[in-house]
């Protein structure tokens, strides 16, 4: 069967299929489609994506009838294709879709930094970009390094992904490791260019380093007020202090998931933040579990970052669930906020002696650490944010749904 022969979208009594690939990117996995293999009518995409991933699964939440894995980091779709003819700065165009696990939500509102690490390799492996281009260079070992310029349609921002290639394919083997993923692999450098204002148009949508957010029925702090930093870098994010929530900042994902009251407070704060950032007119309009992303921060315990496990501790939520590892776009926002005096993040950063010479900060998350850096220009504008991940092709062929 010709894998590029797109079948009718719905055939009663028979399974439907499309050409697809399955990739791990960072600490996430997603099904990849080439844009040309999907229907021109985007209203038909939702039924395909939900069927492929196995959602909704309201009773069991495991997505066993699809490619999902029962948690938000494994319930994702990526669509990659040629860039717009009037976009000379991009080699490919990429759209990210987050799918609900227990519900039928299909969310295009934000990008996924982890899956962004797999977009460049997919573009090379699938022949969407030519390897011998002006963006190629050589690494220290003489292997070919290729930079793929990616336009993310969710945010409109550019991402440069640099990684090694061998025999016309993205290299899988390497000695780079990331917390949350077993083993080592080839390193993928992600440079998010001018990531500020991805959805709101401003790095600090309210113009403040911190804002007071009040939620009904309390929420930690006097009178139900919490101090929050609302920042838009990579994705809109809201960071509150663990101490304002009266919780331990090093809680495990399971402990967070079992604390229904904490999750309710975080969602209430997130919805208020959505209104304050101009992402929603009312709290009822805020998309459940979507942007802004929310996390709580705390200062590492110990006398120095080396012994305490990083420069700042972060626990992040994703689509209403505690994330097993800090999402990359949330990490970018943490790095950006860490360099703005007065933010909740900056107040929690533990600085090591001589660390001014070291690049970026180490974020302590549930699964380990993540090093990330944010660079500001002379005018104080966020120029770029950089993070290192790994990615690997797991499967390609056809994916089926009914």
Short mmCIF file of C-alpha atoms in Angstrom, two decimals:
data_model
loop_
_atom_site.label_atom_id
_atom_site.label_comp_id
_atom_site.label_asym_id
_atom_site.label_seq_id
_atom_site.Cartn_x
_atom_site.Cartn_y
_atom_site.Cartn_z
CA UNK A 1 0.00 0.00 0.00
CA UNK A 2 1.29 3.47 -0.84
CA UNK A 3 1.85 5.11 2.56
CA UNK A 4 1.27 8.52 0.99
CA UNK A 5 -2.16 7.58 -0.34
CA UNK A 6 -4.45 9.28 2.14
CA UNK A 7 -7.65 7.26 2.69
CA UNK A 8 -11.12 8.63 3.33
CA UNK A 9 -11.40 10.12 6.81
CA UNK A 10 -14.19 7.77 7.93
CA UNK A 11 -14.91 4.31 6.61
CA UNK A 12 -17.73 2.61 8.49
CA UNK A 13 -16.74 -0.81 9.81
CA UNK A 14 -13.11 -0.47 8.79
CA UNK A 15 -10.02 1.05 10.36
CA UNK A 16 -8.60 4.26 8.95
CA UNK A 17 -4.90 4.94 8.62
CA UNK A 18 -2.40 7.64 7.73
CA UNK A 19 1.39 7.79 7.27
CA UNK A 20 2.94 8.70 10.62
CA UNK A 21 6.00 8.39 12.83
CA UNK A 22 6.45 8.07 16.58
CA UNK A 23 9.22 10.03 18.31
CA UNK A 24 10.49 10.68 21.78
CA UNK A 25 11.43 14.29 22.35
CA UNK A 26 13.02 15.05 25.72
CA UNK A 27 10.75 13.54 28.38
CA UNK A 28 7.69 13.33 26.09
CA UNK A 29 6.48 11.24 23.16
CA UNK A 30 4.24 12.16 20.24
CA UNK A 31 2.78 10.90 16.98
CA UNK A 32 4.17 12.91 14.02
CA UNK A 33 2.29 13.67 10.81
CA UNK A 34 3.46 15.44 7.70
CA UNK A 35 1.06 18.28 6.99
CA UNK A 36 0.50 17.08 3.40
CA UNK A 37 -0.93 13.77 4.64
CA UNK A 38 -3.68 15.38 6.71
CA UNK A 39 -6.99 16.65 5.34
CA UNK A 40 -7.05 20.20 4.04
CA UNK A 41 -10.14 20.75 6.21
CA UNK A 42 -8.67 21.20 9.68
CA UNK A 43 -12.04 20.60 11.31
CA UNK A 44 -11.48 16.91 10.51
CA UNK A 45 -8.20 16.77 12.44
CA UNK A 46 -9.69 16.44 15.93
CA UNK A 47 -11.41 13.08 15.29
CA UNK A 48 -8.20 11.71 13.76
CA UNK A 49 -5.95 12.85 16.61
CA UNK A 50 -8.30 11.64 19.34
CA UNK A 51 -8.73 8.27 17.64
CA UNK A 52 -4.99 7.86 17.11
CA UNK A 53 -4.06 8.74 20.69
CA UNK A 54 -6.93 6.79 22.32
CA UNK A 55 -8.93 9.61 23.87
CA UNK A 56 -11.21 10.18 25.61
CA UNK A 57 -10.70 7.44 28.20
CA UNK A 58 -12.89 8.68 31.09
CA UNK A 59 -13.15 5.38 32.96
CA UNK A 60 -9.60 4.04 32.96
CA UNK A 61 -7.44 7.00 31.87
CA UNK A 62 -4.86 4.71 30.23
CA UNK A 63 -5.49 5.31 26.50
CA UNK A 64 -4.95 1.60 25.85
CA UNK A 65 -6.93 1.78 22.61
CA UNK A 66 -4.46 4.25 21.12
CA UNK A 67 -0.89 5.49 21.11
CA UNK A 68 -1.18 7.57 24.30
CA UNK A 69 0.24 6.52 27.64
CA UNK A 70 -2.29 7.79 30.15
CA UNK A 71 -0.40 10.96 31.11
CA UNK A 72 -0.20 14.38 29.49
CA UNK A 73 3.45 14.02 28.41
CA UNK A 74 2.49 10.99 26.28
CA UNK A 75 -0.73 12.40 24.82
CA UNK A 76 0.62 14.59 22.04
CA UNK A 77 0.55 15.16 18.28
CA UNK A 78 3.05 17.06 16.10
CA UNK A 79 2.41 18.26 12.56
CA UNK A 80 5.36 19.29 10.40
CA UNK A 81 5.49 20.66 6.88
CA UNK A 82 7.15 23.22 4.63
CA UNK A 83 7.20 26.83 5.86
CA UNK A 84 5.02 29.55 4.44
CA UNK A 85 6.46 30.97 1.18
CA UNK A 86 6.75 34.39 2.84
CA UNK A 87 8.79 33.04 5.78
CA UNK A 88 12.46 32.96 4.65
CA UNK A 89 13.69 32.47 8.23
CA UNK A 90 12.23 28.97 8.62
CA UNK A 91 13.05 25.58 7.09
CA UNK A 92 9.91 23.87 8.41
CA UNK A 93 6.64 24.80 10.08
CA UNK A 94 5.53 22.90 13.17
CA UNK A 95 2.22 22.74 15.02
CA UNK A 96 1.83 21.10 18.42
CA UNK A 97 -1.42 19.58 19.69
CA UNK A 98 -2.09 18.43 23.27
CA UNK A 99 -4.85 15.84 23.69
CA UNK A 100 -6.88 15.25 26.82
CA UNK A 101 -6.50 11.85 28.45
CA UNK A 102 -9.89 11.42 30.10
CA UNK A 103 -11.69 14.04 28.00
CA UNK A 104 -11.86 14.95 24.32
CA UNK A 105 -9.95 18.23 24.51
CA UNK A 106 -7.79 19.10 21.49
CA UNK A 107 -5.56 22.02 22.49
CA UNK A 108 -3.54 24.14 20.04
CA UNK A 109 -2.94 26.98 22.49
CA UNK A 110 0.72 26.36 23.35
CA UNK A 111 3.96 24.77 22.20
CA UNK A 112 5.76 21.78 23.73
CA UNK A 113 9.46 22.39 24.27
CA UNK A 114 10.29 18.72 24.74
CA UNK A 115 8.68 17.67 21.47
CA UNK A 116 10.36 20.62 19.75
CA UNK A 117 13.58 18.60 20.20
CA UNK A 118 12.23 15.94 17.84
CA UNK A 119 10.97 18.27 15.10
CA UNK A 120 14.40 18.83 13.53
CA UNK A 121 15.28 15.12 13.50
CA UNK A 122 11.86 14.28 12.04
CA UNK A 123 12.32 16.93 9.33
CA UNK A 124 15.67 15.38 8.37
CA UNK A 125 14.54 11.75 8.63
CA UNK A 126 11.45 12.40 6.50
CA UNK A 127 13.29 14.41 3.84
CA UNK A 128 11.50 17.68 4.56
CA UNK A 129 14.85 19.48 4.73
CA UNK A 130 18.05 18.97 2.77
CA UNK A 131 21.10 18.16 4.85
CA UNK A 132 23.63 20.10 2.81
CA UNK A 133 22.43 23.60 3.48
CA UNK A 134 23.97 26.85 4.71
CA UNK A 135 23.00 25.97 8.28
CA UNK A 136 25.36 22.96 8.52
CA UNK A 137 28.61 22.92 10.51
CA UNK A 138 31.07 20.41 11.97
CA UNK A 139 31.36 19.41 15.61
CA UNK A 140 34.60 18.70 17.45
CA UNK A 141 34.59 15.04 16.35
CA UNK A 142 34.12 15.89 12.69
CA UNK A 143 30.51 14.67 12.58
CA UNK A 144 28.04 16.75 10.66
CA UNK A 145 25.93 19.10 12.70
CA UNK A 146 22.76 20.44 11.11
CA UNK A 147 20.63 23.34 12.28
CA UNK A 148 16.96 23.19 11.33
CA UNK A 149 15.08 26.47 11.64
CA UNK A 150 11.60 25.77 12.96
CA UNK A 151 8.60 28.10 12.93
CA UNK A 152 6.20 27.08 15.68
CA UNK A 153 2.68 28.02 14.61
CA UNK A 154 1.27 27.87 18.16
CA UNK A 155 3.40 30.83 19.23
CA UNK A 156 4.68 32.25 15.95
CA UNK A 157 8.21 32.01 17.34
CA UNK A 158 11.40 30.63 15.78
CA UNK A 159 13.36 27.72 17.23
CA UNK A 160 16.79 26.65 15.99
CA UNK A 161 17.47 22.94 16.57
CA UNK A 162 21.09 21.82 16.16
CA UNK A 163 21.98 18.11 16.21
CA UNK A 164 24.33 15.60 14.55
CA UNK A 165 23.41 13.59 11.45
CA UNK A 166 24.87 10.43 9.95
CA UNK A 167 24.13 8.79 6.60
CA UNK A 168 21.30 11.22 5.93
CA UNK A 169 19.48 10.62 9.22
CA UNK A 170 19.43 12.26 12.63
CA UNK A 171 21.98 10.59 14.88
CA UNK A 172 20.50 8.56 17.72
CA UNK A 173 23.66 7.44 19.55
CA UNK A 174 25.52 9.83 21.81
CA UNK A 175 26.86 10.39 25.28
CA UNK A 176 24.42 13.06 26.43
CA UNK A 177 21.89 12.22 29.14
CA UNK A 178 18.86 14.03 30.49
CA UNK A 179 17.11 13.37 33.78
CA UNK A 180 13.87 11.46 33.32
CA UNK A 181 15.12 9.37 30.37
CA UNK A 182 17.25 6.25 30.78
CA UNK A 183 20.52 5.95 28.90
CA UNK A 184 22.32 8.42 26.65
CA UNK A 185 21.73 9.82 23.16
CA UNK A 186 22.84 12.51 20.74
CA UNK A 187 22.42 16.02 22.09
CA UNK A 188 19.91 18.40 20.56
CA UNK A 189 20.48 22.10 21.23
CA UNK A 190 17.31 24.18 21.15
CA UNK A 191 17.63 27.94 20.79
CA UNK A 192 14.30 29.69 21.25
CA UNK A 193 14.74 33.06 19.54
CA UNK A 194 13.00 36.13 20.99
CA UNK A 195 10.64 33.89 23.00
CA UNK A 196 9.11 36.73 25.00
CA UNK A 197 5.43 37.48 24.39
CA UNK A 198 4.62 34.17 22.71
CA UNK A 199 0.88 34.67 23.26
CA UNK A 200 0.47 38.02 24.97
CA UNK A 201 3.00 40.14 23.06
CA UNK A 202 4.91 41.03 26.25
CA UNK A 203 7.43 39.23 28.42
CA UNK A 204 5.65 40.56 31.52
CA UNK A 205 2.02 40.89 30.37
CA UNK A 206 0.96 42.98 33.39
CA UNK A 207 4.18 45.01 33.44
CA UNK A 208 4.91 43.76 36.97
CA UNK A 209 7.52 41.39 38.34
CA UNK A 210 4.85 40.06 40.69
CA UNK A 211 1.10 40.42 41.04
CA UNK A 212 -1.24 39.59 43.90
CA UNK A 213 -3.85 37.04 42.93
CA UNK A 214 -6.88 36.48 45.11
CA UNK A 215 -8.94 33.34 44.87
CA UNK A 216 -12.21 32.49 46.58
CA UNK A 217 -12.08 30.25 49.62
CA UNK A 218 -8.47 31.01 50.46
CA UNK A 219 -5.45 29.69 48.69
CA UNK A 220 -2.58 30.14 51.06
CA UNK A 221 -1.56 33.52 52.36
CA UNK A 222 -3.60 36.14 54.13
CA UNK A 223 -7.06 36.69 52.73
CA UNK A 224 -6.59 34.08 49.98
CA UNK A 225 -3.91 36.16 48.25
CA UNK A 226 -0.82 34.68 46.67
CA UNK A 227 2.10 36.49 45.10
CA UNK A 228 2.60 35.34 41.51
CA UNK A 229 4.96 36.10 38.66
CA UNK A 230 3.14 36.16 35.33
CA UNK A 231 5.62 35.77 32.49
CA UNK A 232 5.32 34.87 28.81
CA UNK A 233 8.51 33.26 27.49
CA UNK A 234 8.11 30.17 25.31
CA UNK A 235 4.64 29.80 26.82
CA UNK A 236 2.68 32.00 29.22
CA UNK A 237 3.42 30.84 32.78
CA UNK A 238 2.40 31.63 36.34
CA UNK A 239 4.82 30.94 39.20
CA UNK A 240 3.72 31.04 42.83
CA UNK A 241 5.67 30.35 46.00
CA UNK A 242 5.34 26.96 47.64
CA UNK A 243 5.38 28.77 50.97
CA UNK A 244 2.31 30.80 49.97
CA UNK A 245 0.53 27.53 49.27
CA UNK A 246 1.70 26.11 52.61
CA UNK A 247 3.24 23.09 50.91
CA UNK A 248 6.68 21.53 50.65
CA UNK A 249 8.29 22.67 47.40
CA UNK A 250 9.88 19.24 46.92
CA UNK A 251 6.60 17.30 46.82
CA UNK A 252 6.58 14.25 44.56
CA UNK A 253 4.26 14.04 41.57
CA UNK A 254 2.20 11.42 43.41
CA UNK A 255 1.87 13.63 46.50
CA UNK A 256 0.65 16.51 44.35
CA UNK A 257 -1.76 14.29 42.46
CA UNK A 258 -3.23 12.98 45.72
CA UNK A 259 -3.76 16.50 47.11
CA UNK A 260 -7.09 17.45 45.53
CA UNK A 261 -7.21 20.71 47.49
CA UNK A 262 -3.80 21.83 46.20
CA UNK A 263 -4.71 21.01 42.61
CA UNK A 264 -7.95 22.95 42.94
CA UNK A 265 -6.11 25.98 44.34
CA UNK A 266 -3.52 25.86 41.57
CA UNK A 267 -6.22 25.68 38.90
CA UNK A 268 -8.10 28.60 40.50
CA UNK A 269 -4.89 30.67 40.55
CA UNK A 270 -4.11 29.68 36.98
CA UNK A 271 -7.52 30.84 35.78
CA UNK A 272 -7.17 34.18 37.56
CA UNK A 273 -3.72 34.53 35.99
CA UNK A 274 -5.22 33.86 32.55
CA UNK A 275 -7.50 36.84 33.00
CA UNK A 276 -4.71 39.06 34.33
CA UNK A 277 -2.51 38.14 31.34
CA UNK A 278 -5.25 38.86 28.83
CA UNK A 279 -5.58 35.23 27.77
CA UNK A 280 -9.21 35.02 28.87
CA UNK A 281 -11.96 37.54 29.56
CA UNK A 282 -13.26 35.67 32.60
CA UNK A 283 -12.05 32.74 34.69
CA UNK A 284 -14.79 30.62 33.10
CA UNK A 285 -13.28 31.37 29.68
CA UNK A 286 -9.84 30.05 30.66
CA UNK A 287 -9.20 26.77 28.85
CA UNK A 288 -8.96 23.97 31.44
CA UNK A 289 -5.37 22.97 32.10
CA UNK A 290 -4.01 25.07 29.23
CA UNK A 291 -2.11 28.35 29.20
CA UNK A 292 -0.91 29.86 31.30
CA UNK A 293 1.06 26.93 32.63
CA UNK A 294 1.37 26.99 36.41
CA UNK A 295 4.06 25.87 38.79
CA UNK A 296 5.22 26.51 42.32
CA UNK A 297 8.79 27.41 43.20
CA UNK A 298 10.98 27.18 46.26
CA UNK A 299 14.57 27.72 47.31
CA UNK A 300 16.81 24.64 47.37
CA UNK A 301 17.55 23.22 50.77
CA UNK A 302 21.21 23.28 51.74
CA UNK A 303 24.08 25.69 51.81
CA UNK A 304 24.89 25.60 48.11
CA UNK A 305 23.32 24.55 44.84
CA UNK A 306 25.70 21.64 44.34
CA UNK A 307 24.68 19.88 47.54
CA UNK A 308 21.00 20.83 47.36
CA UNK A 309 20.37 19.73 43.80
CA UNK A 310 20.19 22.87 41.68
CA UNK A 311 19.65 26.61 41.78
CA UNK A 312 15.86 26.63 42.10
CA UNK A 313 13.17 24.01 42.78
CA UNK A 314 10.12 23.87 40.49
CA UNK A 315 7.02 21.70 40.46
CA UNK A 316 4.90 22.16 37.33
CA UNK A 317 1.40 21.20 36.29
CA UNK A 318 0.41 20.08 32.80
CA UNK A 319 -3.24 19.79 31.75
CA UNK A 320 -4.27 19.51 35.39
CA UNK A 321 -1.70 16.82 36.22
CA UNK A 322 1.63 17.14 38.03
CA UNK A 323 4.35 16.88 35.43
CA UNK A 324 6.91 14.08 35.81
CA UNK A 325 9.64 16.50 34.69
CA UNK A 326 9.55 20.25 34.19
CA UNK A 327 8.22 21.07 30.68
CA UNK A 328 10.90 22.77 28.57
CA UNK A 329 8.81 25.86 27.83
CA UNK A 330 8.14 26.22 31.56
CA UNK A 331 11.88 25.89 32.18
CA UNK A 332 12.54 28.66 29.65
CA UNK A 333 10.14 30.91 31.53
CA UNK A 334 11.86 30.00 34.81
CA UNK A 335 15.24 30.98 33.35
CA UNK A 336 13.86 34.26 32.03
CA UNK A 337 12.18 35.08 35.35
CA UNK A 338 15.32 34.16 37.31
CA UNK A 339 17.09 37.20 35.85
CA UNK A 340 14.32 39.69 36.65
CA UNK A 341 14.70 41.12 40.18
CA UNK A 342 11.63 40.79 42.35
CA UNK A 343 10.03 37.81 40.67
CA UNK A 344 8.97 34.82 42.73
CA UNK A 345 11.53 32.78 40.82
CA UNK A 346 14.43 35.19 41.38
CA UNK A 347 13.60 35.24 45.10
CA UNK A 348 14.09 31.46 45.21
CA UNK A 349 17.30 31.18 43.19
CA UNK A 350 20.27 29.91 45.18
CA UNK A 351 23.41 31.42 43.67
CA UNK A 352 26.70 29.58 43.99
CA UNK A 353 29.96 31.53 44.48
CA UNK A 354 31.52 32.12 41.09
CA UNK A 355 28.39 30.93 39.27
CA UNK A 356 28.30 34.16 37.25
CA UNK A 357 30.82 32.47 34.95
CA UNK A 358 28.63 29.37 34.52
CA UNK A 359 26.00 29.28 31.83
CA UNK A 360 22.38 29.26 32.95
CA UNK A 361 20.78 27.73 36.01
CA UNK A 362 19.99 24.19 37.09
CA UNK A 363 16.28 23.65 37.74
CA UNK A 364 15.51 20.90 40.24
CA UNK A 365 12.34 19.06 39.16
CA UNK A 366 10.65 15.79 40.06
CA UNK A 367 12.95 13.63 37.93
CA UNK A 368 16.26 15.44 38.46
CA UNK A 369 17.79 18.60 37.02
CA UNK A 370 17.54 20.62 33.84
CA UNK A 371 20.08 23.23 32.79
CA UNK A 372 18.60 26.19 30.93
CA UNK A 373 19.76 29.68 30.09
CA UNK A 374 18.15 32.99 29.13
CA UNK A 375 20.07 35.81 27.46
CA UNK A 376 18.98 39.46 27.52
CA UNK A 377 20.31 42.09 25.14
CA UNK A 378 21.63 45.53 26.07
CA UNK A 379 18.10 46.96 25.99
CA UNK A 380 16.83 44.39 28.46
CA UNK A 381 14.85 42.42 25.87
CA UNK A 382 14.91 38.62 26.04
CA UNK A 383 17.11 37.68 23.10
CA UNK A 384 17.13 33.89 23.37
CA UNK A 385 16.64 30.97 25.69
CA UNK A 386 18.61 27.76 25.28
CA UNK A 387 18.09 24.23 26.52
CA UNK A 388 19.64 20.86 25.66
CA UNK A 389 17.57 17.72 25.11
CA UNK A 390 17.71 14.39 23.28
CA UNK A 391 15.30 12.82 20.79
CA UNK A 392 14.85 9.55 18.94
CA UNK A 393 12.71 8.03 16.20
CA UNK A 394 10.82 5.06 17.65
CA UNK A 395 8.56 3.98 14.79
CA UNK A 396 7.35 5.00 11.35
CA UNK A 397 4.79 3.61 8.97
CA UNK A 398 1.01 3.97 9.28
CA UNK A 399 -1.04 4.71 12.35
CA UNK A 400 -4.62 3.37 12.64
CA UNK A 401 -7.80 4.61 14.26
CA UNK A 402 -11.45 3.63 14.02
#
